Coordinates of C-alpha atoms in Angstrom, one line a residue:
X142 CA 0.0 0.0 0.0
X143 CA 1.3 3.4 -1.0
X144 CA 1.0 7.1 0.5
X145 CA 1.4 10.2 0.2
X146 CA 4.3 11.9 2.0
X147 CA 4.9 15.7 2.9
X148 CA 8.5 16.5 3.0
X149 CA 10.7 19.0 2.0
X150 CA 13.0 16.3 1.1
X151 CA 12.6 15.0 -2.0
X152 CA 13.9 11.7 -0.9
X153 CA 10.9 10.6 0.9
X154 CA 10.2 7.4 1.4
X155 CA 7.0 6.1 -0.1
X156 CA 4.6 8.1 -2.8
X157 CA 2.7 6.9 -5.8
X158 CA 4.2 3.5 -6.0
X159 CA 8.1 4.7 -6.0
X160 CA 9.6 2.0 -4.1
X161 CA 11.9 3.2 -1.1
X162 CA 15.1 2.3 0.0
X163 CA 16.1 4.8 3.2
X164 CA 15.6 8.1 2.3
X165 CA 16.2 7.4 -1.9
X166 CA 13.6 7.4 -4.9
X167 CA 13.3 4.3 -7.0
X168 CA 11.2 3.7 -10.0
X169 CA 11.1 1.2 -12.5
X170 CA 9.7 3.5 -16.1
X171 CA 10.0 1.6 -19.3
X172 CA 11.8 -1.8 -17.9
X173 CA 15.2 0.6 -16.5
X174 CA 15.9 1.6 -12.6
X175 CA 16.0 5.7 -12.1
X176 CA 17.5 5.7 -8.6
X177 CA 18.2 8.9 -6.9
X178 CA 20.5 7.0 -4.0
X179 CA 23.1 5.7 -7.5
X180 CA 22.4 8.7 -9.5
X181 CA 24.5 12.3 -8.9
X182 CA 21.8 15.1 -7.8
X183 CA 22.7 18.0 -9.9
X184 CA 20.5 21.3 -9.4
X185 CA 17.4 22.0 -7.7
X186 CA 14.4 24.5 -8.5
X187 CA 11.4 26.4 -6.6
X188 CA 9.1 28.8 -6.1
X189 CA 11.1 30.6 -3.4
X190 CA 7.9 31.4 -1.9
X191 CA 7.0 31.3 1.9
X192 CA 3.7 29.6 0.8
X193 CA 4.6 27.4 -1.4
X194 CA 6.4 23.7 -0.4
X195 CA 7.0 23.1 -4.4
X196 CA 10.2 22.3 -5.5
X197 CA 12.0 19.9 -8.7
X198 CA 15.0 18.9 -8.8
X199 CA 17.5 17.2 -11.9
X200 CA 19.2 13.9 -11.4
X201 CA 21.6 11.9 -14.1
X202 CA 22.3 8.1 -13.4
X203 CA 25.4 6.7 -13.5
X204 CA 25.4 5.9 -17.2
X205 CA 24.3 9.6 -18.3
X206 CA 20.4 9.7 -18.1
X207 CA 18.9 12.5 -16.6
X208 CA 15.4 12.5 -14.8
X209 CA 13.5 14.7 -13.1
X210 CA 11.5 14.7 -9.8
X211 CA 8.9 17.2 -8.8
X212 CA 7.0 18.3 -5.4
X213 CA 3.7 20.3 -5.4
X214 CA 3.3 23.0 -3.2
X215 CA 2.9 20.5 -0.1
X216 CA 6.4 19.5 -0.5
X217 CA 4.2 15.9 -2.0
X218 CA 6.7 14.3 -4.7
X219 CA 3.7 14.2 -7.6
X220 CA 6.5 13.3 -10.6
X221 CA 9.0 11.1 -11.2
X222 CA 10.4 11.8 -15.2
X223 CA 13.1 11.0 -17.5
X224 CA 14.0 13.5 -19.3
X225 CA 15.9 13.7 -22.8
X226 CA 18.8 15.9 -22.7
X227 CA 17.5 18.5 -24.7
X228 CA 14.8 18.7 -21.7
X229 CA 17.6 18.5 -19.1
X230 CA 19.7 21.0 -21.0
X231 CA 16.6 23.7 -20.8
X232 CA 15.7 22.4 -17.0
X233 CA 19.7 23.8 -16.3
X234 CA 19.1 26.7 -18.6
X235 CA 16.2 28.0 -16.0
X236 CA 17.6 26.8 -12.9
X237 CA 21.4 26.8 -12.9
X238 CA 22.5 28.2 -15.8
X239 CA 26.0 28.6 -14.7
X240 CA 26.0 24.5 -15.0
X241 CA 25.4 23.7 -18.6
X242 CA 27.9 23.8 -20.1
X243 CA 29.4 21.4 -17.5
X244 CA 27.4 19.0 -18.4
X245 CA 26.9 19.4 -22.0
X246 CA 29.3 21.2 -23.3
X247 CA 30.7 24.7 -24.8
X248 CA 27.6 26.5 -26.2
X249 CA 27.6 28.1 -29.8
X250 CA 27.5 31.6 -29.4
X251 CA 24.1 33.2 -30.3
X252 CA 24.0 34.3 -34.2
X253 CA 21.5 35.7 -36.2
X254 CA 19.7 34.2 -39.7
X255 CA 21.7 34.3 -42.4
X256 CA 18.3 35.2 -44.0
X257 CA 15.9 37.6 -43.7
X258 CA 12.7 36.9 -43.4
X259 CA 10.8 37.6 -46.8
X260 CA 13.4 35.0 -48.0
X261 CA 12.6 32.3 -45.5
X262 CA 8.8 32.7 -46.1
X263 CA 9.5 32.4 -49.8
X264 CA 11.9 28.9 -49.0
X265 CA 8.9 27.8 -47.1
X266 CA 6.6 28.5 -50.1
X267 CA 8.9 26.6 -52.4
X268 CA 8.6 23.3 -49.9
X269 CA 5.1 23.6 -49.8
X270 CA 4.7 23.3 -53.4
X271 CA 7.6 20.8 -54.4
X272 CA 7.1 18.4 -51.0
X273 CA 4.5 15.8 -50.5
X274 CA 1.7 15.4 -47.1
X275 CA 4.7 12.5 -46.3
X276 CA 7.8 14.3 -46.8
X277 CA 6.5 17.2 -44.7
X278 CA 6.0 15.0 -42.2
X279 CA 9.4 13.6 -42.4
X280 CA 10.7 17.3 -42.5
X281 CA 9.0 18.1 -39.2
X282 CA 9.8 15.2 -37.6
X283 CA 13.5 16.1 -38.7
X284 CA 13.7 19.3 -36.8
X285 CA 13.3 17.0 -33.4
X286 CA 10.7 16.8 -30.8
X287 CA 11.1 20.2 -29.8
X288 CA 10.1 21.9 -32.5
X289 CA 7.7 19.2 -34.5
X290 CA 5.7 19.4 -31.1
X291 CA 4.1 22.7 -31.8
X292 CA 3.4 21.6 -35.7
X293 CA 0.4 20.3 -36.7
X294 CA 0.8 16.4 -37.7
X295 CA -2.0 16.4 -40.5
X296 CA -3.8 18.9 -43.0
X297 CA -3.2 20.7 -45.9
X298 CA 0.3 21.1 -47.0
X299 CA -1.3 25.1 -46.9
X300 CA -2.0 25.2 -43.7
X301 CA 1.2 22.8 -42.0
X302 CA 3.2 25.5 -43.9
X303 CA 1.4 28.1 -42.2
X304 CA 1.7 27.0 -38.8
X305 CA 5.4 26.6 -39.7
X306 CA 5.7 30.6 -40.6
X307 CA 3.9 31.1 -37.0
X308 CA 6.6 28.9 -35.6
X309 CA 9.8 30.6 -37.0
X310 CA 8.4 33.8 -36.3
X311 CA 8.1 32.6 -32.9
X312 CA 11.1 31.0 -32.3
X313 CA 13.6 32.2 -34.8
X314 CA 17.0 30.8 -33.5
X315 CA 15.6 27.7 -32.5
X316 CA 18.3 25.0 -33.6
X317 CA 17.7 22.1 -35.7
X318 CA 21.5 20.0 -35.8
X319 CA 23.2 23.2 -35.0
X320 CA 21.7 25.0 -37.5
X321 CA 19.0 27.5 -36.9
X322 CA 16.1 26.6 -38.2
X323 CA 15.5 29.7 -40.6
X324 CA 19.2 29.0 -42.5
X325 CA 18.1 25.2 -42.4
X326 CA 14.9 25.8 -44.2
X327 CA 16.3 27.9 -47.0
X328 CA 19.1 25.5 -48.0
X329 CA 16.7 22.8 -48.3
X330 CA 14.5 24.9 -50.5
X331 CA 17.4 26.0 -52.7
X332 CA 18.1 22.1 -53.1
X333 CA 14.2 21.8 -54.4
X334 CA 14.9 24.7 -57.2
X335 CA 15.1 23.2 -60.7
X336 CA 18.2 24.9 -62.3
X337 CA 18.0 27.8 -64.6
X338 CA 21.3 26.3 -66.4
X339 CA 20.9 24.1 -69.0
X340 CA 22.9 20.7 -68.7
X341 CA 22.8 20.5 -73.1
X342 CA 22.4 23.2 -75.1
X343 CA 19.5 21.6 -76.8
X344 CA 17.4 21.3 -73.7
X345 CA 14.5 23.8 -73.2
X346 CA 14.7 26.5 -70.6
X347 CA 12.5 24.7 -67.6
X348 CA 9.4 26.6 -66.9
X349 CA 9.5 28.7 -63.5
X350 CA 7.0 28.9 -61.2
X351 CA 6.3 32.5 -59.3
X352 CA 7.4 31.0 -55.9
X353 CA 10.7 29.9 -57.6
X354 CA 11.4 33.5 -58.7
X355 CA 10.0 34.9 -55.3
X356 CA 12.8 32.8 -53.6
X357 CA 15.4 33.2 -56.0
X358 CA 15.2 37.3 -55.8
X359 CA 14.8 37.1 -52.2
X360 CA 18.4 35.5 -52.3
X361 CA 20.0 38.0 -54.1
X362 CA 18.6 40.9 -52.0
X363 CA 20.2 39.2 -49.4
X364 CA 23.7 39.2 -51.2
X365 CA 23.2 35.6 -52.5
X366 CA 22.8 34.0 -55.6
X367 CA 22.4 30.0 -56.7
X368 CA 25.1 29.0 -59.2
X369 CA 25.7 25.7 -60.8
X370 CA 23.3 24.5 -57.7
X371 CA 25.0 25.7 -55.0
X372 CA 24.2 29.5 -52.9
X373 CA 26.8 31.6 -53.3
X374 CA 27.6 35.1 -51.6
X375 CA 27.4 37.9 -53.8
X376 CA 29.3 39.9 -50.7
X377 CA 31.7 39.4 -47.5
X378 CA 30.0 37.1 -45.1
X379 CA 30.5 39.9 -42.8
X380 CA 28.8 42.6 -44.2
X381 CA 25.0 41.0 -43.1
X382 CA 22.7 42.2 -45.4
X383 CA 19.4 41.2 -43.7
X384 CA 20.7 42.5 -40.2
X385 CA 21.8 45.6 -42.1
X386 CA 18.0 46.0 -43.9
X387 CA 16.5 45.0 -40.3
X388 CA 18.2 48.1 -38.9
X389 CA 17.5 50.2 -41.5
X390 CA 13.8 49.6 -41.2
X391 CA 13.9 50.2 -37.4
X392 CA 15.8 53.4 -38.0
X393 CA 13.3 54.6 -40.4
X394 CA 10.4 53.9 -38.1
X395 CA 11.8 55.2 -35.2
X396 CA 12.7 58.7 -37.1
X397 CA 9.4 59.0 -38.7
X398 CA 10.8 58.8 -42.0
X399 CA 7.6 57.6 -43.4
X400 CA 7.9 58.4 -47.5
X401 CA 11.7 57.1 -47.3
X402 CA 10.2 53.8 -46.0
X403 CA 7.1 53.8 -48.3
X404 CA 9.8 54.0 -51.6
X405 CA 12.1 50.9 -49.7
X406 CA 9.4 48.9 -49.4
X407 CA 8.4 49.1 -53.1
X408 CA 12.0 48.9 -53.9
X409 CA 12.0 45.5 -51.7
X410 CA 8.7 44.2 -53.4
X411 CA 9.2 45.2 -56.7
X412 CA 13.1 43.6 -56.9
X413 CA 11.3 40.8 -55.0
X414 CA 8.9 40.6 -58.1
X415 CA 11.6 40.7 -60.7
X416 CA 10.1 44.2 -62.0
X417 CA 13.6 45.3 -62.1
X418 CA 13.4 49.2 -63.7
X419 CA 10.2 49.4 -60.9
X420 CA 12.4 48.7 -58.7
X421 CA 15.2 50.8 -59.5
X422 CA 12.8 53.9 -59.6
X423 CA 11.9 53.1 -55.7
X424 CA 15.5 52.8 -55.0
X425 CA 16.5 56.2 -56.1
X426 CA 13.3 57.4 -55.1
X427 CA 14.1 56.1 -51.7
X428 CA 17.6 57.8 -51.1
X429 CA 16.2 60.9 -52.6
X430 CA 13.8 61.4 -50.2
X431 CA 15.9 60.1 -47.3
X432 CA 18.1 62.9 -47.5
X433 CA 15.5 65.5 -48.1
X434 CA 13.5 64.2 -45.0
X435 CA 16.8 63.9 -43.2
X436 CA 17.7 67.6 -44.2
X437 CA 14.8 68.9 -42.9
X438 CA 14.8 67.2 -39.3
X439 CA 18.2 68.0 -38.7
X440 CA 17.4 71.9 -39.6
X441 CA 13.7 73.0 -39.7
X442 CA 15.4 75.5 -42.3
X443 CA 16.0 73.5 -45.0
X444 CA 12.0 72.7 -45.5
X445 CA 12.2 76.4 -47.7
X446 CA 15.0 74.7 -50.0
X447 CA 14.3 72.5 -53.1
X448 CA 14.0 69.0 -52.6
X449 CA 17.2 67.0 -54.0
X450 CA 20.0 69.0 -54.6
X451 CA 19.9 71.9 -52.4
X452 CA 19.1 69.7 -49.5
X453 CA 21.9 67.2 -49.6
X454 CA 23.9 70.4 -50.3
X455 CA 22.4 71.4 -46.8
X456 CA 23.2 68.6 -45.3
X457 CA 27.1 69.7 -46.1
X458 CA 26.7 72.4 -44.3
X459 CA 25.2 71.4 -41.5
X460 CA 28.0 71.3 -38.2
X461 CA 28.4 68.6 -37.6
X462 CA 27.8 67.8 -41.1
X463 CA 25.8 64.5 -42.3
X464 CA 28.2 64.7 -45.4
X465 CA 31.3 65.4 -45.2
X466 CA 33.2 67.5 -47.5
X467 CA 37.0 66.3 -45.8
X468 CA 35.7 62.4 -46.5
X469 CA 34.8 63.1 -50.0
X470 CA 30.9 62.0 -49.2
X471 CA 30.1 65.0 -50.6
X472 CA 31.2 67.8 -53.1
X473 CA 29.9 71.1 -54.3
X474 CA 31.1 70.2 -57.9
X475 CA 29.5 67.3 -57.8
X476 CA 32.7 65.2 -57.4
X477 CA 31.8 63.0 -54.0
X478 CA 30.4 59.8 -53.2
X479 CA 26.9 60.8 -52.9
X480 CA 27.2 63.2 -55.7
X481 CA 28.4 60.2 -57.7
X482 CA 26.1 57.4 -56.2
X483 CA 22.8 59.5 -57.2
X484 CA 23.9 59.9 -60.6
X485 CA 24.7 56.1 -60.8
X486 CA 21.4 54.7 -59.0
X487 CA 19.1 56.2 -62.8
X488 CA 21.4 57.4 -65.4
X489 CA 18.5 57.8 -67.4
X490 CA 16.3 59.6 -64.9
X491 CA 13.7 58.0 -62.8
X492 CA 12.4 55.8 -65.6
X493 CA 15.5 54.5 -67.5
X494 CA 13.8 52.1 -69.3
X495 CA 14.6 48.0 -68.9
X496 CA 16.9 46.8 -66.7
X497 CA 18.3 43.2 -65.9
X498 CA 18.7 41.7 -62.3
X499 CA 22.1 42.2 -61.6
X500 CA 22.1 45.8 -62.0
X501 CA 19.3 46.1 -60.3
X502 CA 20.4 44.1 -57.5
X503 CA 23.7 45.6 -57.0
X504 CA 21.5 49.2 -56.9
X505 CA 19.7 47.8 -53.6
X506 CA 22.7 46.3 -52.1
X507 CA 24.6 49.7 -52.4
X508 CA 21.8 51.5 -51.4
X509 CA 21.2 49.4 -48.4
X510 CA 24.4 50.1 -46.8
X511 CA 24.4 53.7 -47.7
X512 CA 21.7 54.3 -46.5
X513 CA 22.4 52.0 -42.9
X514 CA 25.4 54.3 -42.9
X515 CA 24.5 57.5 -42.9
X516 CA 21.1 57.1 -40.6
X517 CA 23.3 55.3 -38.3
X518 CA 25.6 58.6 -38.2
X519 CA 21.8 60.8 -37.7
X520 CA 20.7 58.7 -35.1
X521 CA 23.9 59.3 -32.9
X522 CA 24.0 63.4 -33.7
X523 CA 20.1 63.9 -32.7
X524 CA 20.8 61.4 -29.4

């Protein structure tokens, strides 16, 4: 006959069918002995509350299985659990952090997606179209329990995918084989892509679908391309494109810089689209009217001056200045590095006409980091 015991302890002596032996826990779960007399106690957690008895604490057996054993708010042992290491790693994450990597190791240091967003929801687009209701299943259960827990296990492929966006935006550094899950997705959806090169020359150019172009452009904005199969960067690894476009954005929101964002956005879309002289209209558009809104809030006077021109020129003069004359970012003869960027961005005027990808797409990269660079430099003056 069994009872329940109060205690403090957690090695009381009889609860719930737990066999005791002196003041240890042992249960039989599955056909295997968890022992907490053999097994090394580890950490302990509570409430830390005068009221409340509660308390769980992590064991590992001799071999290296962890388990778990939890009191309710009598100080009653209610739970006696294995627990994989993924579990034990989080129960040490939340109750003595300073002891994982004891016991499981150096930790990789925190990183961001390689990807940003608009290019992981088009990868998932492309697995939702090229994968069957089987080898979804297979992908989820791939990613491991902790993540193909909170994904639904049948439905349309639709809606599976759609609880997967949900999930990444939730969790987006969760970790799938040391990968984050966001940089995991994309490289299986690049593997998916039929290629645009053709193996004869006699062999017909494949037909694309829309999600196969959404994806592909979505690479390149990031500073990536797909040759011969394989993604390739179009930049330095360091320079971080998506975290660069991320900051921008949060820049322009937090300045109230609303028409500069409106013309990024359609410069993003557009490029995203393939309409490639759209696109570069919205990216010239967009520094143009960066720098006139820019003028303007760093000196109420230069709202009389004409946009373009004039107002970069004020921007020269301002003191500190936003462009600097000694570094060459700007010249009254219209030698400088803006002078020179603006003229590049439409040669043709707003509307030049046709243009191909890579022109376009080396446009919005330069433009991206221009523009991160100089709103970074506004942001410190006005704080």
């Amino acid at each position: 006959m069994t009872q329940k015991l109060r205690s403090k302890n957690p090695r009381v002596r009889v609860w719930f069918g737990v066999v005791s032996i002196g003041l240890a826990l042992k249960k039989i779960i599955g056909g295997v002995v968890y022992d907490t007399e053999t097994a090394e106690n580890i950490a302990t957690g509570s409430h830390r509350h005068e009221l409340s008895d509660a308390w769980w604490r992590l064991y590992r057996t001799s071999s290296g299985v962890f388990f778990e054993v939890v009191a309710d708010h009598d100080g009653v042992v209610t739970e006696f659990v294995p627990l994989t290491d993924i579990q034990a790693r989080r129960f040490l994450e939340v109750n003595a952090n300073s002891l994982v990597e004891r016991y499981f190791g150096p930790m990789p240091e925190a990183k961001r997606s390689l990807f940003s967003r608009r290019t992981v929801i088009s990868a998932i687009d492309v697995l939702e179209i090229k994968l069957t209701k089987a080898e979804i299943s297979s992908l989820f259960i791939d990613f491991g329990s902790e993540i193909y827990q909170h994904l639904p296990e049948c439905g349309s492929a639709k809606i599976r995918m759609v609880e997967l966006k949900k999930f990444i935006d939730r969790n987006p550094l969760s970790q799938v084989d040391g990968n984050i899950i966001e940089n995991e997705l994309v490289e299986r959806a690049i593997r998916l892509l039929p290629a645009l090169e053709l193996e004869y020359p006699w062999f017909s150019v494949p037909h694309s679908r829309p999600e196969f172009d959404r994806l592909r452009h979505a690479l390149g904005q990031d500073g990536f391309v797909i040759s011969d199969g394989e993604l390739r960067r179009e930049l330095p690894s360091d320079v971080g494109l998506p975290a660069i476009e991320a900051d921008l954005v949060r820049l322009l929101d937090k300045h109230g810089l609303v028409v500069a964002k409106g013309h990024l956005d359609q410069a993003l879309k557009n490029h995203a689209a393939g309409n490639w002289a759209a696109a570069n209209s919205q990216i010239r558009s967009f520094m143009e009217s960066l720098f006139d809104e820019l003028a303007v809030k760093s000196d109420g006077a230069a709202a009389s001056k004409k946009p373009g021109q004039e107002r970069r020129s004020h921007l020269a003069n301002l003191s500190p200045p936003l462009l600097d004359r000694a570094l060459n970012e700007w010249g009254d003869n219209g030698v400088g590095f803006i002078n020179g960027l603006m003229a590049r961005l439409h040669p043709q005027g707003s509307h030049p006409g046709l243009s191909g990808e890579e022109d376009s797409t080396f446009r919005l990269h330069i433009v991206l980091l221009t523009a991160n660079f100089f709103l970074q430099r506004f942001d410190r003056e006005v704080h």
